[in-house]
Amino acid sequence: MAGILLVEDDEAIGEMLRTSLVQHGHEVVWVTQGRAAVRTGARQSWDLALLDLGLPDLDGTEVCRELRAQCPGSVIVVLTARGQEMDVIVGLEAGADDYLVKPVPLGELHARLRAHLRRVSGQAAPDLALGRLRIDSVARRVTVDGAEIALRAKEFELLLRLAAVAGQAVSREDLMADVWDAHWFGSTKTLDVHIAALRRKLADAGGSREMPEIVTLRRHGYRLEAPAS
């Protein structure tokens, strides 16, 4: 979906973000230092930079200024532990398009990234079509042969998350983090309940002919299989 420059020196956070971004279809280049970010930004094309400010060599605000000068039309989103009002002001004035204070739920992070990428592309997110099923992510409408299916908010978000990477496995943990919250501590049984309801509504609306199927992956998660063409 987009080329993303990830600048994060914390190995655990960086790996988690890189994995999640790749699972959402993005191409990710991850660097852990400010000077490497500036060099990489100048050498490679990128649509969005996800930038930590607390870097070991250069201050992140200086990196932000350099990246903004290199690519005036690209998106820069600061993701940092610095949450004071003055930090936010300095970050935005350095050229950031958005400023997020850690921790941020992954679902919210991806929603913000999608919104920024739509803005710079000048286009709304395209509809997703899987056989007779259509998903309008802007209007939040799901239809089969033009007839709308009434989905609850979480059912819609689950379907959209799976449909965005149709054919790929998505773990239970990623679904819970993206659709509910990265710090969800409750039972994941709620995921199974929502998946069951979603399956039932899709079956009631379209049967099985030319309809996508939600496949359960034992001890892992789910995969949305597009109908055979």
Coordinates of C-alpha atoms in Angstrom, one line a residue:
M1 CA 0.0 0.0 0.0
A2 CA 2.8 2.4 0.8
G3 CA 6.6 2.7 1.3
I4 CA 7.2 3.4 4.9
L5 CA 10.5 4.6 6.6
L6 CA 10.4 3.4 10.2
V7 CA 12.8 5.2 12.5
E8 CA 12.8 3.5 15.9
D9 CA 15.8 2.6 18.1
D10 CA 14.0 0.3 20.5
E11 CA 14.4 -3.2 19.1
A12 CA 11.2 -4.6 20.6
I13 CA 9.0 -1.7 19.6
G14 CA 10.6 -1.5 16.1
E15 CA 10.1 -5.1 15.4
M16 CA 6.5 -5.0 16.5
L17 CA 5.8 -2.0 14.3
R18 CA 7.6 -3.4 11.4
T19 CA 5.7 -6.7 11.6
S20 CA 2.3 -4.9 11.9
L21 CA 3.0 -2.6 9.0
V22 CA 4.1 -5.4 6.7
Q23 CA 1.0 -7.4 7.6
H24 CA -1.0 -4.3 6.5
G25 CA 0.6 -4.6 3.1
H26 CA 3.2 -1.8 3.4
E27 CA 6.9 -2.0 2.3
V28 CA 9.0 -1.1 5.4
V29 CA 12.6 0.1 5.7
W30 CA 13.5 0.1 9.4
V31 CA 16.5 2.1 10.7
T32 CA 17.5 2.7 14.3
Q33 CA 19.6 5.9 14.1
G34 CA 18.9 9.4 13.0
R35 CA 21.8 9.7 10.5
A36 CA 20.8 6.4 8.9
A37 CA 17.3 7.8 8.5
V38 CA 18.5 10.9 6.8
R39 CA 20.7 8.9 4.4
T40 CA 18.0 6.4 3.7
G41 CA 15.4 9.1 3.2
A42 CA 17.6 10.8 0.6
R43 CA 18.5 7.5 -1.2
Q44 CA 15.1 5.8 -1.4
S45 CA 11.6 6.9 -2.2
W46 CA 9.1 6.7 0.7
D47 CA 5.5 7.8 1.2
L48 CA 5.4 8.0 5.0
A49 CA 8.0 8.2 7.8
L50 CA 7.1 6.9 11.2
L51 CA 9.6 8.7 13.5
D52 CA 10.7 8.3 17.1
L53 CA 12.3 11.4 18.5
G54 CA 14.5 9.8 21.2
L55 CA 17.3 8.6 18.9
P56 CA 20.8 7.8 20.0
D57 CA 22.8 10.0 17.6
L58 CA 20.6 12.8 16.3
D59 CA 17.6 14.4 18.0
G60 CA 14.4 13.3 16.2
T61 CA 13.3 16.9 15.5
E62 CA 16.4 17.5 13.5
V63 CA 15.8 14.3 11.6
C64 CA 12.2 15.5 11.0
R65 CA 13.5 18.7 9.5
E66 CA 15.9 16.9 7.2
L67 CA 13.2 14.4 6.0
R68 CA 10.8 17.2 5.4
A69 CA 13.3 19.1 3.3
Q70 CA 14.0 15.9 1.3
C71 CA 10.4 15.1 0.6
P72 CA 8.0 18.0 1.0
G73 CA 5.0 16.0 -0.2
S74 CA 5.5 12.9 1.9
V75 CA 3.9 12.2 5.3
I76 CA 5.8 12.4 8.6
V77 CA 4.2 10.9 11.7
V78 CA 6.0 11.3 15.0
L79 CA 5.5 8.4 17.4
T80 CA 7.3 9.2 20.7
A81 CA 7.2 9.0 24.5
R82 CA 7.7 12.8 24.6
G83 CA 4.2 14.1 25.5
Q84 CA 4.7 17.7 26.8
E85 CA 2.9 20.5 25.0
M86 CA 6.2 22.1 24.0
D87 CA 7.5 18.8 22.6
V88 CA 4.3 18.6 20.4
I89 CA 4.7 22.1 19.2
V90 CA 8.4 21.7 18.3
G91 CA 7.7 18.4 16.5
L92 CA 4.9 19.9 14.4
E93 CA 6.9 23.0 13.6
A94 CA 9.8 20.8 12.5
G95 CA 7.6 19.4 9.8
A96 CA 5.6 16.6 11.2
D97 CA 2.1 16.0 9.9
D98 CA 0.9 14.2 13.1
Y99 CA 2.3 13.7 16.6
L100 CA 1.4 10.6 18.6
V101 CA 2.4 9.9 22.2
K102 CA 3.3 6.3 23.1
P103 CA 1.6 4.0 23.8
V104 CA -0.9 4.1 20.9
P105 CA -3.2 1.2 20.1
L106 CA -2.2 -0.3 16.8
G107 CA -5.7 0.0 15.4
E108 CA -5.6 3.8 16.0
L109 CA -2.1 4.1 14.5
H110 CA -3.1 2.3 11.3
A111 CA -6.3 4.3 11.0
R112 CA -4.3 7.5 11.2
L113 CA -1.7 6.3 8.7
R114 CA -4.4 5.4 6.3
A115 CA -6.1 8.8 6.7
H116 CA -2.8 10.6 6.0
L117 CA -2.0 8.4 3.0
R118 CA -5.4 9.0 1.5
R119 CA -5.0 12.7 2.0
V120 CA -1.6 12.9 0.1
S121 CA -2.9 10.6 -2.7
G122 CA -5.9 12.9 -3.2
Q123 CA -8.1 9.8 -3.3
A124 CA -10.5 8.0 -1.0
A125 CA -9.6 4.5 0.0
P126 CA -10.7 2.2 -2.8
D127 CA -13.6 -0.2 -2.3
L128 CA -12.6 -3.8 -1.8
A129 CA -14.4 -6.4 -4.0
L130 CA -14.3 -10.1 -3.2
G131 CA -16.7 -11.9 -5.5
R132 CA -20.2 -10.6 -4.9
L133 CA -19.1 -8.9 -1.7
R134 CA -18.2 -5.2 -1.7
I135 CA -16.6 -3.2 1.2
D136 CA -16.8 0.6 1.1
S137 CA -14.3 1.6 3.8
V138 CA -15.2 5.3 3.6
A139 CA -18.9 4.9 4.0
R140 CA -18.4 1.8 6.2
R141 CA -20.9 -0.2 4.1
V142 CA -20.8 -3.9 3.2
T143 CA -23.0 -5.1 0.3
V144 CA -23.7 -8.3 -1.5
D145 CA -25.2 -7.9 -5.0
G146 CA -26.0 -4.3 -3.9
A147 CA -27.9 -5.2 -0.8
E148 CA -26.4 -3.9 2.4
I149 CA -25.5 -6.2 5.3
A150 CA -26.0 -4.7 8.8
L151 CA -22.7 -5.2 10.6
R152 CA -21.7 -4.0 14.1
A153 CA -18.7 -1.7 14.3
K154 CA -16.3 -4.5 15.3
E155 CA -17.7 -6.9 12.8
F156 CA -17.0 -4.4 10.0
E157 CA -13.5 -3.7 11.3
L158 CA -12.7 -7.4 11.5
L159 CA -13.9 -7.9 7.9
L160 CA -12.0 -4.9 6.6
R161 CA -8.8 -6.0 8.4
L162 CA -9.0 -9.6 7.0
A163 CA -10.1 -8.4 3.5
A164 CA -7.2 -5.9 3.2
V165 CA -4.8 -8.9 3.2
A166 CA -7.1 -11.5 1.7
G167 CA -5.4 -14.9 1.3
Q168 CA -2.9 -14.1 4.2
A169 CA -3.0 -15.5 7.7
V170 CA -3.7 -13.0 10.5
S171 CA -3.0 -14.0 14.1
R172 CA -5.5 -13.7 16.9
E173 CA -3.1 -11.3 18.6
D174 CA -2.9 -9.0 15.6
L175 CA -6.7 -9.0 15.2
M176 CA -7.2 -8.2 18.9
A177 CA -4.6 -5.4 18.8
D178 CA -5.8 -3.9 15.5
V179 CA -9.6 -4.1 16.1
W180 CA -9.8 -3.8 19.9
D181 CA -6.6 -2.5 21.5
A182 CA -2.9 -3.3 21.6
H183 CA -3.1 -3.5 25.4
W184 CA -6.3 -5.7 25.6
F185 CA -6.0 -8.0 28.6
G186 CA -9.4 -9.7 28.4
S187 CA -10.3 -13.0 27.0
T188 CA -9.9 -13.4 23.2
K189 CA -13.2 -15.3 23.2
T190 CA -14.8 -12.1 22.2
L191 CA -12.9 -12.4 18.9
D192 CA -14.5 -15.9 18.2
V193 CA -17.9 -14.5 19.0
H194 CA -17.6 -11.7 16.5
I195 CA -16.1 -14.0 13.8
A196 CA -19.0 -16.4 14.3
A197 CA -21.5 -13.6 14.0
L198 CA -19.7 -12.2 10.9
R199 CA -19.7 -15.6 9.2
R200 CA -23.4 -16.0 9.9
K201 CA -24.3 -12.6 8.5
L202 CA -22.3 -13.3 5.3
A203 CA -23.9 -16.7 4.8
D204 CA -27.4 -15.3 5.4
A205 CA -26.7 -12.5 2.8
G206 CA -25.0 -14.4 0.1
G207 CA -24.9 -18.1 0.8
S208 CA -21.6 -19.7 -0.4
R209 CA -21.6 -19.0 -4.2
E210 CA -18.9 -16.4 -5.1
M211 CA -18.5 -15.3 -1.5
P212 CA -15.3 -15.1 0.5
E213 CA -14.8 -17.6 3.3
I214 CA -13.3 -16.9 6.8
V215 CA -11.0 -19.9 7.5
T216 CA -10.0 -20.8 11.1
L217 CA -6.3 -21.5 11.5
R218 CA -5.9 -23.7 14.5
R219 CA -3.8 -22.2 17.3
H220 CA -3.0 -19.1 15.1
G221 CA -5.9 -17.0 13.9
Y222 CA -7.9 -16.5 10.7
R223 CA -7.6 -16.1 6.9
L224 CA -10.1 -14.6 4.5
E225 CA -10.2 -16.7 1.3
A226 CA -11.4 -14.9 -1.8
P227 CA -13.9 -16.8 -3.9
A228 CA -12.6 -18.7 -6.9
S229 CA -12.8 -16.6 -10.1

